[in-house]
Coordinates of C-alpha atoms in Angstrom, one line a residue:
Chain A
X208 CA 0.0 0.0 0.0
X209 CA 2.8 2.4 0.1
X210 CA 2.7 3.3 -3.4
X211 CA -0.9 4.9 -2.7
X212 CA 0.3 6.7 0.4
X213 CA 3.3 8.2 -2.1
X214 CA 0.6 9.4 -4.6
X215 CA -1.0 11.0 -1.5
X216 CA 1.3 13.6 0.3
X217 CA 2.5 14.3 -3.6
X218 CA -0.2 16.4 -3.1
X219 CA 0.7 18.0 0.1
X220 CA 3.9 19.0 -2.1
X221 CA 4.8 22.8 -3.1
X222 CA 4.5 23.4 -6.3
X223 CA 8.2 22.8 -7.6
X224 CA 9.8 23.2 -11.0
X225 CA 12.8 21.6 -11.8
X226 CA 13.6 21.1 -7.7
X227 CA 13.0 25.0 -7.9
X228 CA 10.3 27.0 -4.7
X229 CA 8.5 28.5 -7.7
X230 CA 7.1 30.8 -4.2
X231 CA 10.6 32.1 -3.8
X232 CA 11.5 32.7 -7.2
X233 CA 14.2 35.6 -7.8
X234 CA 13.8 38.0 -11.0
X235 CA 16.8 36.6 -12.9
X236 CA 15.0 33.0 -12.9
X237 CA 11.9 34.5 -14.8
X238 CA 12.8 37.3 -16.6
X239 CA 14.8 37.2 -20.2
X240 CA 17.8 39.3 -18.7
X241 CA 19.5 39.6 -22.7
X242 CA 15.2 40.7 -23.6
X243 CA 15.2 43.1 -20.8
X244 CA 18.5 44.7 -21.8
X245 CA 17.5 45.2 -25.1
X246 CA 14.4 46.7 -24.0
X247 CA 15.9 48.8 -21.6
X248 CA 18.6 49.9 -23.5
X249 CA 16.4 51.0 -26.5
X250 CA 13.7 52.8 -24.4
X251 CA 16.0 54.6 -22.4
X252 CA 17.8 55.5 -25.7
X253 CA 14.0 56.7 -27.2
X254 CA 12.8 58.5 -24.1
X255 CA 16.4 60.3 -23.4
X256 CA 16.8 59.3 -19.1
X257 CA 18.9 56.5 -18.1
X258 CA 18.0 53.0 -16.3
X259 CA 18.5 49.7 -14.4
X260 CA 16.9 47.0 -12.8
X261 CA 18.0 45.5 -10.0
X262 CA 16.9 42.1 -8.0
X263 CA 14.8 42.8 -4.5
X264 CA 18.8 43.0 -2.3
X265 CA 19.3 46.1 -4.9
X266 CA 21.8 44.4 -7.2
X267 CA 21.5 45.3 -10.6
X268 CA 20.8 42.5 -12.7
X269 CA 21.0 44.7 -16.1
X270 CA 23.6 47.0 -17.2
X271 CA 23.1 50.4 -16.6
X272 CA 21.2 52.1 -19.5
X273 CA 22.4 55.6 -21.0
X274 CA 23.6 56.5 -17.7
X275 CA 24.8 60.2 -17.1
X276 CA 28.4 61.5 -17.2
X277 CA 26.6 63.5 -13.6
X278 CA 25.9 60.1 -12.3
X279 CA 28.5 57.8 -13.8
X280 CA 31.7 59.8 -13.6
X281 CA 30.9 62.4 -10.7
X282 CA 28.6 61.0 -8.1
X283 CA 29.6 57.4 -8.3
X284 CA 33.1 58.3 -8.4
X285 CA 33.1 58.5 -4.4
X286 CA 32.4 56.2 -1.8
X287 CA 30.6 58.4 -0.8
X288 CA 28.3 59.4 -3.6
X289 CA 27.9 55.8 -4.2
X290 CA 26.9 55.1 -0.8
X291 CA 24.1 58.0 -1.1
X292 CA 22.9 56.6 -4.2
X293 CA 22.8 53.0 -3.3
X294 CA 20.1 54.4 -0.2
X295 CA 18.5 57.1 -2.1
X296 CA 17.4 53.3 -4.8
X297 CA 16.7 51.4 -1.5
X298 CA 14.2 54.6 -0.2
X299 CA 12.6 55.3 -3.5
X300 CA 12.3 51.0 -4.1
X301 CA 10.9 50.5 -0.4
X302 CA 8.4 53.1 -1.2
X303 CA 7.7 51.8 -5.0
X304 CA 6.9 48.0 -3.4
X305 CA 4.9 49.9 -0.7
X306 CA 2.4 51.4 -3.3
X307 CA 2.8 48.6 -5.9
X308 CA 3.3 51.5 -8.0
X309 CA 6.1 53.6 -10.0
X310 CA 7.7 56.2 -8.1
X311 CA 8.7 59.5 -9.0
X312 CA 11.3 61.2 -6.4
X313 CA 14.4 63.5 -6.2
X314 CA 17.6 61.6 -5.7
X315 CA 19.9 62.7 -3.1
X316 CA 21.7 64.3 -5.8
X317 CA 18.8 66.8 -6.8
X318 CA 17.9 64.9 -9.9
X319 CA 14.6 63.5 -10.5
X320 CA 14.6 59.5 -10.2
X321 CA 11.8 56.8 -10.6
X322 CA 11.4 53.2 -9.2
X323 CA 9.2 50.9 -10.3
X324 CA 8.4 48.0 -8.7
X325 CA 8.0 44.1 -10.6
X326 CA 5.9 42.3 -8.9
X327 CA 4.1 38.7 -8.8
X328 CA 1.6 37.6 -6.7
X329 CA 2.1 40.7 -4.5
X330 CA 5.6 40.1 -3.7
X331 CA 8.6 42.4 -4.6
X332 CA 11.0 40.7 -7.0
X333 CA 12.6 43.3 -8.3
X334 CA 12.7 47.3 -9.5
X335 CA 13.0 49.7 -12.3
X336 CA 15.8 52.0 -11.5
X337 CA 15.4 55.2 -13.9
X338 CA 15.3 58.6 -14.6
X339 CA 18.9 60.7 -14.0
X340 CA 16.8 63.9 -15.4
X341 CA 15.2 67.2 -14.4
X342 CA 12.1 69.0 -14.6
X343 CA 13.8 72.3 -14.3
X344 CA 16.9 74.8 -15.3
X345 CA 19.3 73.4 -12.4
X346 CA 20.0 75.6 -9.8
X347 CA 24.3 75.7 -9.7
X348 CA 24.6 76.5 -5.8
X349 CA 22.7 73.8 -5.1
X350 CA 25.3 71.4 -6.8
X351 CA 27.9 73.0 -5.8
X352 CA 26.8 71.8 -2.4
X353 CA 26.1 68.3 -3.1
X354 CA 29.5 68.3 -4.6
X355 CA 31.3 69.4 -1.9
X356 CA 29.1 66.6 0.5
X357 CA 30.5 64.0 -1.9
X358 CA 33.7 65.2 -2.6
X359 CA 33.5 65.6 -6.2
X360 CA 34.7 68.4 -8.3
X361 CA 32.2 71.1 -7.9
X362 CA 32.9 72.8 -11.7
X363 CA 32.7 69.7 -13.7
X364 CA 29.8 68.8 -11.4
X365 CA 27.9 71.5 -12.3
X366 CA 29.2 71.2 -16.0
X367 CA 27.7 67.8 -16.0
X368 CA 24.6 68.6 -14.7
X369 CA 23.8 71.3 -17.8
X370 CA 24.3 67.8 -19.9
X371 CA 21.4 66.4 -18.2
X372 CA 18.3 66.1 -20.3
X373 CA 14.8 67.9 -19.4
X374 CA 11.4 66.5 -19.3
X375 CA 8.2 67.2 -18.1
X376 CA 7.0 65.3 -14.8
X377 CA 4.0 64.0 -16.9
X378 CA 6.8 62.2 -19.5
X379 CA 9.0 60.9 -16.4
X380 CA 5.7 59.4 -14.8
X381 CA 4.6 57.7 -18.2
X382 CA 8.0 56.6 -18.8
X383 CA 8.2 54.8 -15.4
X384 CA 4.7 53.6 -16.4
X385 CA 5.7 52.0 -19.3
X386 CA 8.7 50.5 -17.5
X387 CA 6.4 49.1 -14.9
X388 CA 3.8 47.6 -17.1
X389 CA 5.9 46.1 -19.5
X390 CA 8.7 44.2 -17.1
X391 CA 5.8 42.9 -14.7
X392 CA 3.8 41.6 -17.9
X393 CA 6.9 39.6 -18.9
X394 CA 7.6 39.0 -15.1
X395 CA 3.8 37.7 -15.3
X396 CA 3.7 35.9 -18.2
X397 CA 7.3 34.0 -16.9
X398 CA 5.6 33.3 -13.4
X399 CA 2.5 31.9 -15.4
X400 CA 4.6 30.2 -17.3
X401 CA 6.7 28.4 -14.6
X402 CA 3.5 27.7 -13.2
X403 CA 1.7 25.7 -16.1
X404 CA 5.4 23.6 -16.0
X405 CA 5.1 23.0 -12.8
X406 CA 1.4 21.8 -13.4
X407 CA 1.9 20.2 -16.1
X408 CA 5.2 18.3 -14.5
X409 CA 3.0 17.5 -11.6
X410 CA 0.6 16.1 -13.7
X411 CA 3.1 14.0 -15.6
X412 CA 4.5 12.7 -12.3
X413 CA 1.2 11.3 -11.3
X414 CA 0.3 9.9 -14.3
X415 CA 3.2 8.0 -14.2
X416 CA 2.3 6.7 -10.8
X417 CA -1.0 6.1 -12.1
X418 CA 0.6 4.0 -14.8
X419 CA 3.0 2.2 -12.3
X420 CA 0.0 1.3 -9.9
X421 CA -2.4 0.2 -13.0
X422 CA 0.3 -2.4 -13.6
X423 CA 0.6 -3.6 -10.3
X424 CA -2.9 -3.9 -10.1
X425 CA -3.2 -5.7 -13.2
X426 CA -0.2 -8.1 -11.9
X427 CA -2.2 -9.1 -8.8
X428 CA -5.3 -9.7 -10.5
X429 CA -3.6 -12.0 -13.0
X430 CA -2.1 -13.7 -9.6
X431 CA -5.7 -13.7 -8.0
X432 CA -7.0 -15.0 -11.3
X433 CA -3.8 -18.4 -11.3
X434 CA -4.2 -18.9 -7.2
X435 CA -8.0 -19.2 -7.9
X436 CA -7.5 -21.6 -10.7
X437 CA -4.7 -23.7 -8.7
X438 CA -7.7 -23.4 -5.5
X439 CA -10.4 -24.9 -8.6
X440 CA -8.0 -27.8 -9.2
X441 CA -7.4 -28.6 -5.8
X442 CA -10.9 -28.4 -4.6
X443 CA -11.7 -30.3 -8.2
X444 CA -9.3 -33.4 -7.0
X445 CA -11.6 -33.5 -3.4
X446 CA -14.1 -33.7 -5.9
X447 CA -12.2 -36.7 -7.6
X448 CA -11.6 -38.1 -3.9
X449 CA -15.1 -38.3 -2.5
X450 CA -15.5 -40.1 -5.7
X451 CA -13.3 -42.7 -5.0
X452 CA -14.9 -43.0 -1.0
X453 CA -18.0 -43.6 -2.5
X454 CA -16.8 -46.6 -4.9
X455 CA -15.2 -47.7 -1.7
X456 CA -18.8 -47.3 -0.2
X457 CA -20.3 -49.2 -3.2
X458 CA -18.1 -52.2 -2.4
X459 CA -18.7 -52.4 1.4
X460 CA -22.5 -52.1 0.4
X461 CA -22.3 -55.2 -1.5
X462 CA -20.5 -56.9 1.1
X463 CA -22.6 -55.8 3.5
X464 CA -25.8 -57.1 1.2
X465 CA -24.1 -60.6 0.6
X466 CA -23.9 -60.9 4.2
X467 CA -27.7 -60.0 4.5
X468 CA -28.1 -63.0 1.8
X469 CA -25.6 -65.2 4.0
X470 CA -27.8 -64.6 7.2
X471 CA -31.2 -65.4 5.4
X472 CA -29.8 -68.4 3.6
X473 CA -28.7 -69.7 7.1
X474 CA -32.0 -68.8 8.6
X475 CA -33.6 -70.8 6.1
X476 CA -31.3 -73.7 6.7
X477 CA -31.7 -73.6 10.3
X478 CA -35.2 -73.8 10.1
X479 CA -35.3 -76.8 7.9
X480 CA -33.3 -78.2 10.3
X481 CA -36.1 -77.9 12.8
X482 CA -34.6 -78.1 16.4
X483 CA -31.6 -78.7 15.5
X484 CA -30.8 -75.6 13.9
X485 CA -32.2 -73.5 17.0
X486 CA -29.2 -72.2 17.6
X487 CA -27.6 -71.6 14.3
X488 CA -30.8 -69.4 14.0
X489 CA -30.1 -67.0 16.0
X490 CA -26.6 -66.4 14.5
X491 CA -28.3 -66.5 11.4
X492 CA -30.4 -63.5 12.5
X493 CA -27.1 -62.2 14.2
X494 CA -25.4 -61.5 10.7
X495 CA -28.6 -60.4 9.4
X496 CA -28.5 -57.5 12.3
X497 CA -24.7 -56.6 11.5
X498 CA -25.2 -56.3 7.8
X499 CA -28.6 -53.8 8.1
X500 CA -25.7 -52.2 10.5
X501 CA -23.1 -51.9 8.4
X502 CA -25.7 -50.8 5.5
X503 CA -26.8 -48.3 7.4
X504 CA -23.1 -47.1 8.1
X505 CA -22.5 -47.0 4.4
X506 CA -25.8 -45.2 4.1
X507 CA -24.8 -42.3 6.4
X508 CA -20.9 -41.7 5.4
X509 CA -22.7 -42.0 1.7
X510 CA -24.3 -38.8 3.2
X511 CA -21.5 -37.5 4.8
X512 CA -19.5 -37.5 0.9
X513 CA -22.6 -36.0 -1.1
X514 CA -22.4 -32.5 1.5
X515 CA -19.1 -32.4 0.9
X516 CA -19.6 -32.7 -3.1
X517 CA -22.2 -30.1 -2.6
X518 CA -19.7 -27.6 -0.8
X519 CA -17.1 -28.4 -3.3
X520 CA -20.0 -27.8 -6.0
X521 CA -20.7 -24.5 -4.1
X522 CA -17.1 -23.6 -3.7
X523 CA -16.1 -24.1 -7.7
X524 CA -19.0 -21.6 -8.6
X525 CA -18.2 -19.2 -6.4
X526 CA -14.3 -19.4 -7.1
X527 CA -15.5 -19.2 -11.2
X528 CA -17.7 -16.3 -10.1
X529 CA -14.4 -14.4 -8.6
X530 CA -12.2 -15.6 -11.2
X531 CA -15.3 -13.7 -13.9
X532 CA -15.1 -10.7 -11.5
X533 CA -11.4 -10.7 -11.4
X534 CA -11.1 -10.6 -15.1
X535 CA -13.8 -7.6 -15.2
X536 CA -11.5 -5.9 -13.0
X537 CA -8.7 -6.6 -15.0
X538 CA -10.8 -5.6 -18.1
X539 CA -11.2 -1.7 -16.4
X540 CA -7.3 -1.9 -15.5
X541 CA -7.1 -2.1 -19.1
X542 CA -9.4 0.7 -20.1
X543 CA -8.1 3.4 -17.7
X544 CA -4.3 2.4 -18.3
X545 CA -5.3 3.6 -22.0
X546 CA -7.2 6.6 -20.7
X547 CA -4.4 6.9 -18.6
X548 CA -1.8 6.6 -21.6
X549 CA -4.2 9.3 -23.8
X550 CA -3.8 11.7 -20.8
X551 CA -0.3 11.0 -20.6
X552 CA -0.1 12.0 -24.6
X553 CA -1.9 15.3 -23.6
X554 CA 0.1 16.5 -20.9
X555 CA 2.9 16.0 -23.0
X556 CA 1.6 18.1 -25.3
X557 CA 1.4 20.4 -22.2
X558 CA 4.4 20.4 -20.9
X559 CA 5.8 21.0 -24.9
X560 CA 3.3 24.3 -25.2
X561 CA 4.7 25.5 -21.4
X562 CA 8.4 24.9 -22.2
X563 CA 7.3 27.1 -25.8
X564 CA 6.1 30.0 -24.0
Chain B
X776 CA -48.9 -75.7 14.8
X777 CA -46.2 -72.6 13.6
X778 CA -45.0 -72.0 10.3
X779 CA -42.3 -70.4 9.3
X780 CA -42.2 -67.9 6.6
X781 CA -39.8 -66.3 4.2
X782 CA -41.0 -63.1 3.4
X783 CA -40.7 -61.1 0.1
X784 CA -41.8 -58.3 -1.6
X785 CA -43.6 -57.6 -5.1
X786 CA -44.9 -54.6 -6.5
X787 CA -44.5 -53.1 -2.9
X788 CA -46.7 -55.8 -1.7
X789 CA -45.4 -58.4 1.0
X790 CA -45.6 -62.1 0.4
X791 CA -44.6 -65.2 2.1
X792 CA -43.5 -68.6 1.0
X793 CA -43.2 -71.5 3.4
X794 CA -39.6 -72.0 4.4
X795 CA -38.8 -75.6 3.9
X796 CA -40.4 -75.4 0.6
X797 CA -37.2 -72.7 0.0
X798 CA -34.0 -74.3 -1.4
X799 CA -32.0 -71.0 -0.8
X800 CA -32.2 -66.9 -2.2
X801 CA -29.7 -65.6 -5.3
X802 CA -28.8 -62.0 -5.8
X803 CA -30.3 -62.0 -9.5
X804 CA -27.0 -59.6 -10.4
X805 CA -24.9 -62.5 -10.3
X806 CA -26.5 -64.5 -12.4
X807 CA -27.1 -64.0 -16.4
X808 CA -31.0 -65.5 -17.0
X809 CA -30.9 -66.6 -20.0
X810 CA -34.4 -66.4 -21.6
X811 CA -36.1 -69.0 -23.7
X812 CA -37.9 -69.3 -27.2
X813 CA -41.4 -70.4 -27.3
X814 CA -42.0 -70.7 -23.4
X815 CA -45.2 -69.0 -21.5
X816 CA -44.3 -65.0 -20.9
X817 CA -44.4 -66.3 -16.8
X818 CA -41.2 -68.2 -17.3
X819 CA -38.3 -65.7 -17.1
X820 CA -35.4 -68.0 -18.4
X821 CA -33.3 -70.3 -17.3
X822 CA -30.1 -69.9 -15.3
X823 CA -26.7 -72.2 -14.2
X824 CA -26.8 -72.6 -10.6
X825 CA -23.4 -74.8 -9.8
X826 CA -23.8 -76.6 -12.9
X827 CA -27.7 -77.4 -12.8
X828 CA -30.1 -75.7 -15.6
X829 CA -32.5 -73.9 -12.9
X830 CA -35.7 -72.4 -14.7
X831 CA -37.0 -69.3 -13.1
X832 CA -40.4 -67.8 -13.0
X833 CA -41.8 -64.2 -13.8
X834 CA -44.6 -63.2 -10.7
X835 CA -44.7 -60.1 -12.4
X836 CA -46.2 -61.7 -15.0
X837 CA -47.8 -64.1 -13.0
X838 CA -49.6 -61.9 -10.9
X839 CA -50.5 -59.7 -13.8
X840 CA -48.5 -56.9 -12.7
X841 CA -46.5 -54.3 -14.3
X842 CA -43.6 -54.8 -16.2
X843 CA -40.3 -54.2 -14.7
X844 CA -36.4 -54.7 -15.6
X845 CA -34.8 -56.5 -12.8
X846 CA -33.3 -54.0 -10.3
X847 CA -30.1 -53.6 -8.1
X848 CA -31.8 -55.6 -5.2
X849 CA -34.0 -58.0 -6.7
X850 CA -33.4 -61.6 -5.9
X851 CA -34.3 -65.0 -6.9
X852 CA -36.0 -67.8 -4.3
X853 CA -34.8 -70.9 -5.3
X854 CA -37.9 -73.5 -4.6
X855 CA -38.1 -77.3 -4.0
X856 CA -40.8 -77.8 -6.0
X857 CA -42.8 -80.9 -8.2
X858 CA -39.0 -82.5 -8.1
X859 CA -37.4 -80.2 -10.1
X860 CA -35.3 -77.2 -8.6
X861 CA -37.1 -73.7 -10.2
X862 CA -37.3 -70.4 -8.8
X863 CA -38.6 -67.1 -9.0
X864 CA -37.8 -63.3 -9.3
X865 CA -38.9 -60.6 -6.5
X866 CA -38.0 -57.3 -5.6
X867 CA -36.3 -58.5 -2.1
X868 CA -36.1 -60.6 0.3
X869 CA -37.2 -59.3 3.8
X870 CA -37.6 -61.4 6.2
X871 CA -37.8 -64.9 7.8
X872 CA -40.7 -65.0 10.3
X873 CA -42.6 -67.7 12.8
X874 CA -46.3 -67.1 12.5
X875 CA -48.4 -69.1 14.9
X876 CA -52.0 -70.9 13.5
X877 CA -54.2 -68.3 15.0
X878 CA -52.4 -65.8 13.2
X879 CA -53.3 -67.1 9.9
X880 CA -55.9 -66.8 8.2
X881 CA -57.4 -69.4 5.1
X882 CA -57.8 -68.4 1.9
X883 CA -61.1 -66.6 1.1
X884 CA -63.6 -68.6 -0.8
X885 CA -63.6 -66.8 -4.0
X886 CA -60.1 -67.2 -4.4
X887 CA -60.4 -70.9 -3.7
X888 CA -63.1 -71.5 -6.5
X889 CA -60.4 -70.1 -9.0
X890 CA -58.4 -72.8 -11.1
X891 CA -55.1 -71.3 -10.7
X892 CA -55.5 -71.0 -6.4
X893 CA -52.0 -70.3 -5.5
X894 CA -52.9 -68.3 -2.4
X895 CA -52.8 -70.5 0.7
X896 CA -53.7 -68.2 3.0
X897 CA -53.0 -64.3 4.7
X898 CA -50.6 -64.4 7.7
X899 CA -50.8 -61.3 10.1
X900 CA -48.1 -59.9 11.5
X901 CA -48.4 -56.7 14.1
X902 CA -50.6 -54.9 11.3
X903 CA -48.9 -56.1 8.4
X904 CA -50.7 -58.5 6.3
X905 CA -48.4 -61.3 4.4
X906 CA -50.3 -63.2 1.4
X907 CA -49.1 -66.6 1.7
X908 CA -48.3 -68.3 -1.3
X909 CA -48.7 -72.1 -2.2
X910 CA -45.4 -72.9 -3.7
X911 CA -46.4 -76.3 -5.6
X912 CA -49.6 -74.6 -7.2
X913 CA -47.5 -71.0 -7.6
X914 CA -45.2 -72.8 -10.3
X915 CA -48.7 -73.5 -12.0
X916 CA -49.2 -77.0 -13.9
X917 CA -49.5 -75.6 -17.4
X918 CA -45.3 -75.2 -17.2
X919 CA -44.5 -78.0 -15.3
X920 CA -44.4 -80.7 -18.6
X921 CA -41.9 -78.3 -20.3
X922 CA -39.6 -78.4 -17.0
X923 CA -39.8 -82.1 -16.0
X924 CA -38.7 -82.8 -19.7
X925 CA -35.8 -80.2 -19.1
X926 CA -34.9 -81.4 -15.8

């Protein structure tokens, strides 16, 4: 029975693909990082502001797309920048998987950033890093500032930020949008994806246990079927015994009927004899009394052998009755191992459409 | 004064013949009666008991009764009768009894006015009643010639 208790707490199972949590999946398992790149690259190229994903610990799992000189060669440049930047991501991705929605903010470095969060099932994955633009003429002071908290040089620092491109709030927003909608439709369509293989693998897993218990099954009704037989043939040669008691019986009947003759023919001897055979009469009757005896004997264990016929009779129809229901079951072993094989077919089909996604 | 009886059965009817008239009782399985052309339907055939030609009578045809092929159980009363050893087929052999005089009873008087009378009398026994046959007149007259030129 343990193969039926296996099938069971399959069940209890996560849903696993490939030996992988798909509930703890990271962003780099379900998104087409090369696709992404492309995308990212290209839009950030179109819409003129710079961007990066990174996984939910804030690594960046793309390149960075059309970054700034400001932000690449300035404020990176120092421990310190890069330290300011790395929390200013982690604030404006805390408050991006807070809302489930894009956020527009001001970095620490005065320009205007977004994060976007990708999300499945309501769980953070990943963000959208973008943006590395302004809505406005930049004030120089105000860099000047931030490059002396960083420790960059303040002239090229503000040279820099001239080079920085200009849009509209409304644009930055729509850009994010975009950015948001299209990485968690493909971080959707992945997760949905990985789902149906996991379904599907499931499903071809206990098929094949189906499959290996069908053919167990069908193995012990073929040895239920052969025992039964063998238990016909032995209860058949009880049959052939009884048989062979009552010829037995058959014998010590007539014996028992030529003594009857015996004791009559000495009856009638003794009583030709007249006196004389007085006493030879009554042995006469004597062996008449023991044969009726033993007749009756014969009579009873005669008795004794036809019930046990009957049972035998009884037991042969009832083990031919198993063996028919036996080979009924075996018949619907047959018929779901081919539904069984059919479904088997179609989740194959399944699992090819899945892996195609 | 007593007689003794051996008592047989016929048709599921009980009859007796008187015991010293009674050579001795066959099982009729062990012997082959042979019949005989040309010989009255009550004469069965003849069979070889210990080397003697035996002749054997039908009752069943005798006492005008059905028809029947000898069975498992029948037997065959050997009788001393008219000289000449014969005997005769019945169903079985029951019993040898002693019935006293006053528990016989004569033959009715129609029966006696009959030509072939073989009934000597009816014996009672407890509330059985035993027709008792007259062996020399059972083996009737009209067979006898054929079976004392035979014997």
């Amino acid at each position: 029975m343990a193969e039926y208790n296996g099938a069971k707490n399959k069940q209890d199972k996560k849903i696993v693909t490939h030996g992988m949590d798909i509930s703890n999946l990271k962003l780099v398992d379900i998104i087409d990082i090369d696709f992404l790149q492309q995308f990212q690259d290209d839009f950030a190229k179109g819409v003129g502001l710079a961007s990066v994903t990174v996984d939910i610990s804030g690594t960046p799992v793309t390149k960075p797309s059309s970054y700034t000189r400001f932000c690449e060669h300035y404020t990176h440049s120092t421990e310190c920048g890069d330290k300011r930047c790395a929390e200013s991501h982690r604030k404006g991705g805390e408050e991006a998987a807070r809302t489930g929605k894009p956020v527009v903010y001001e970095c620490h470095a005065g320009l205007i950033d977004f994060a976007a969060p990708i999300m499945i099932e309501g769980r953070l994955i990943g963000t959208i890093l973008g943006g590395q633009v302004l809505t406005d003429l930049p004030d120089e002071a105000k860099y000047r500032r931030i490059a002396g908290e960083i420790g960059v040089d303040p002239d090229g620092y503000v040279e820099a930020v001239k080079e920085v491109s200009k849009l509209s709030k409304e644009r930055i927003e729509s850009a994010a949008n975009v950015l948001f909608i299209v990485a968690n439709n493909m971080s959707k369509m992945a997760y949905q994806q990985r789902k149906l293989q996991a379904v599907s693998n499931i499903l071809n897993d206990s098929l094949h246990q189906i499959s290996a218990t069908m053919e167990q099954l069908a193995a012990s009704a073929m040895t239920v079927s052969s025992n039964q037989a063998n238990l016909n043939t032995e209860i058949g040669n009880v049959n052939t015994v009884t048989g062979k008691i009552n010829e037995v019986m058959d014998f010590i009947k007539d014996i028992a009927d030529e003594t009857r003759l015996l004791g009559l023919n000495a009856a009638i001897e003794a009583a030709r004899a007249g006196e004389a055979g007085l006493g030879f009469g009554v042995v006469a009757q004597e062996i008449r009394n023991l044969s009726a005896d033993s007749k009756q004997t014969v009579g009873k264990i005669k008795e004794l052998t036809d019930s046990i016929k009957s049972s035998v009779d009884k037991t042969v129809g009832m083990g031919n009755e198993t063996m028919m229901t036996v080979e009924q079951q075996a018949a619907a072993i047959q018929e779901i191992t081919a539904s069984v094989e059919e479904i088997t077919g179609l989740t194959e089909q399944l699992s090819e459409l899945a892996n195609a996604l | 004064m007593a007689i003794q009886l051996v008592v047989f059965t016929l048709n599921e009817e009980e009859y007796g013949l008187d015991v010293s008239a009674v050579n001795g009782i066959l099982r009729s399985k062990k012997f082959k009666i042979q019949s005989m052309p040309g010989v009255a339907k009550t004469i069965a055939g003849m069979i070889n008991l210990r080397g003697q030609v035996n002749y054997i009578f039908n009752l069943r045809a005798k006492f005008g009764l059905p028809d029947e092929e000898l069975a498992e159980e029948s037997k065959l009363i050997m009788l001393n009768v008219n000289q000449s050893n014969s005997g005769c087929i019945v169903d079985e052999v029951t019993d040898i009894v002693k019935l006293n005089d006053e528990d016989i009873q004569p033959q009715p008087a129609f029966v006696s006015r009959s030509s072939d009378n073989y009934i000597q009398g009816i014996g009672k026994l407890q509330d059985r009643l035993i027709i008792i046959l007259d062996p020399e007149k059972l083996l009737a007259v009209e067979e006898l010639p054929l079976m004392a030129t035979a014997g």
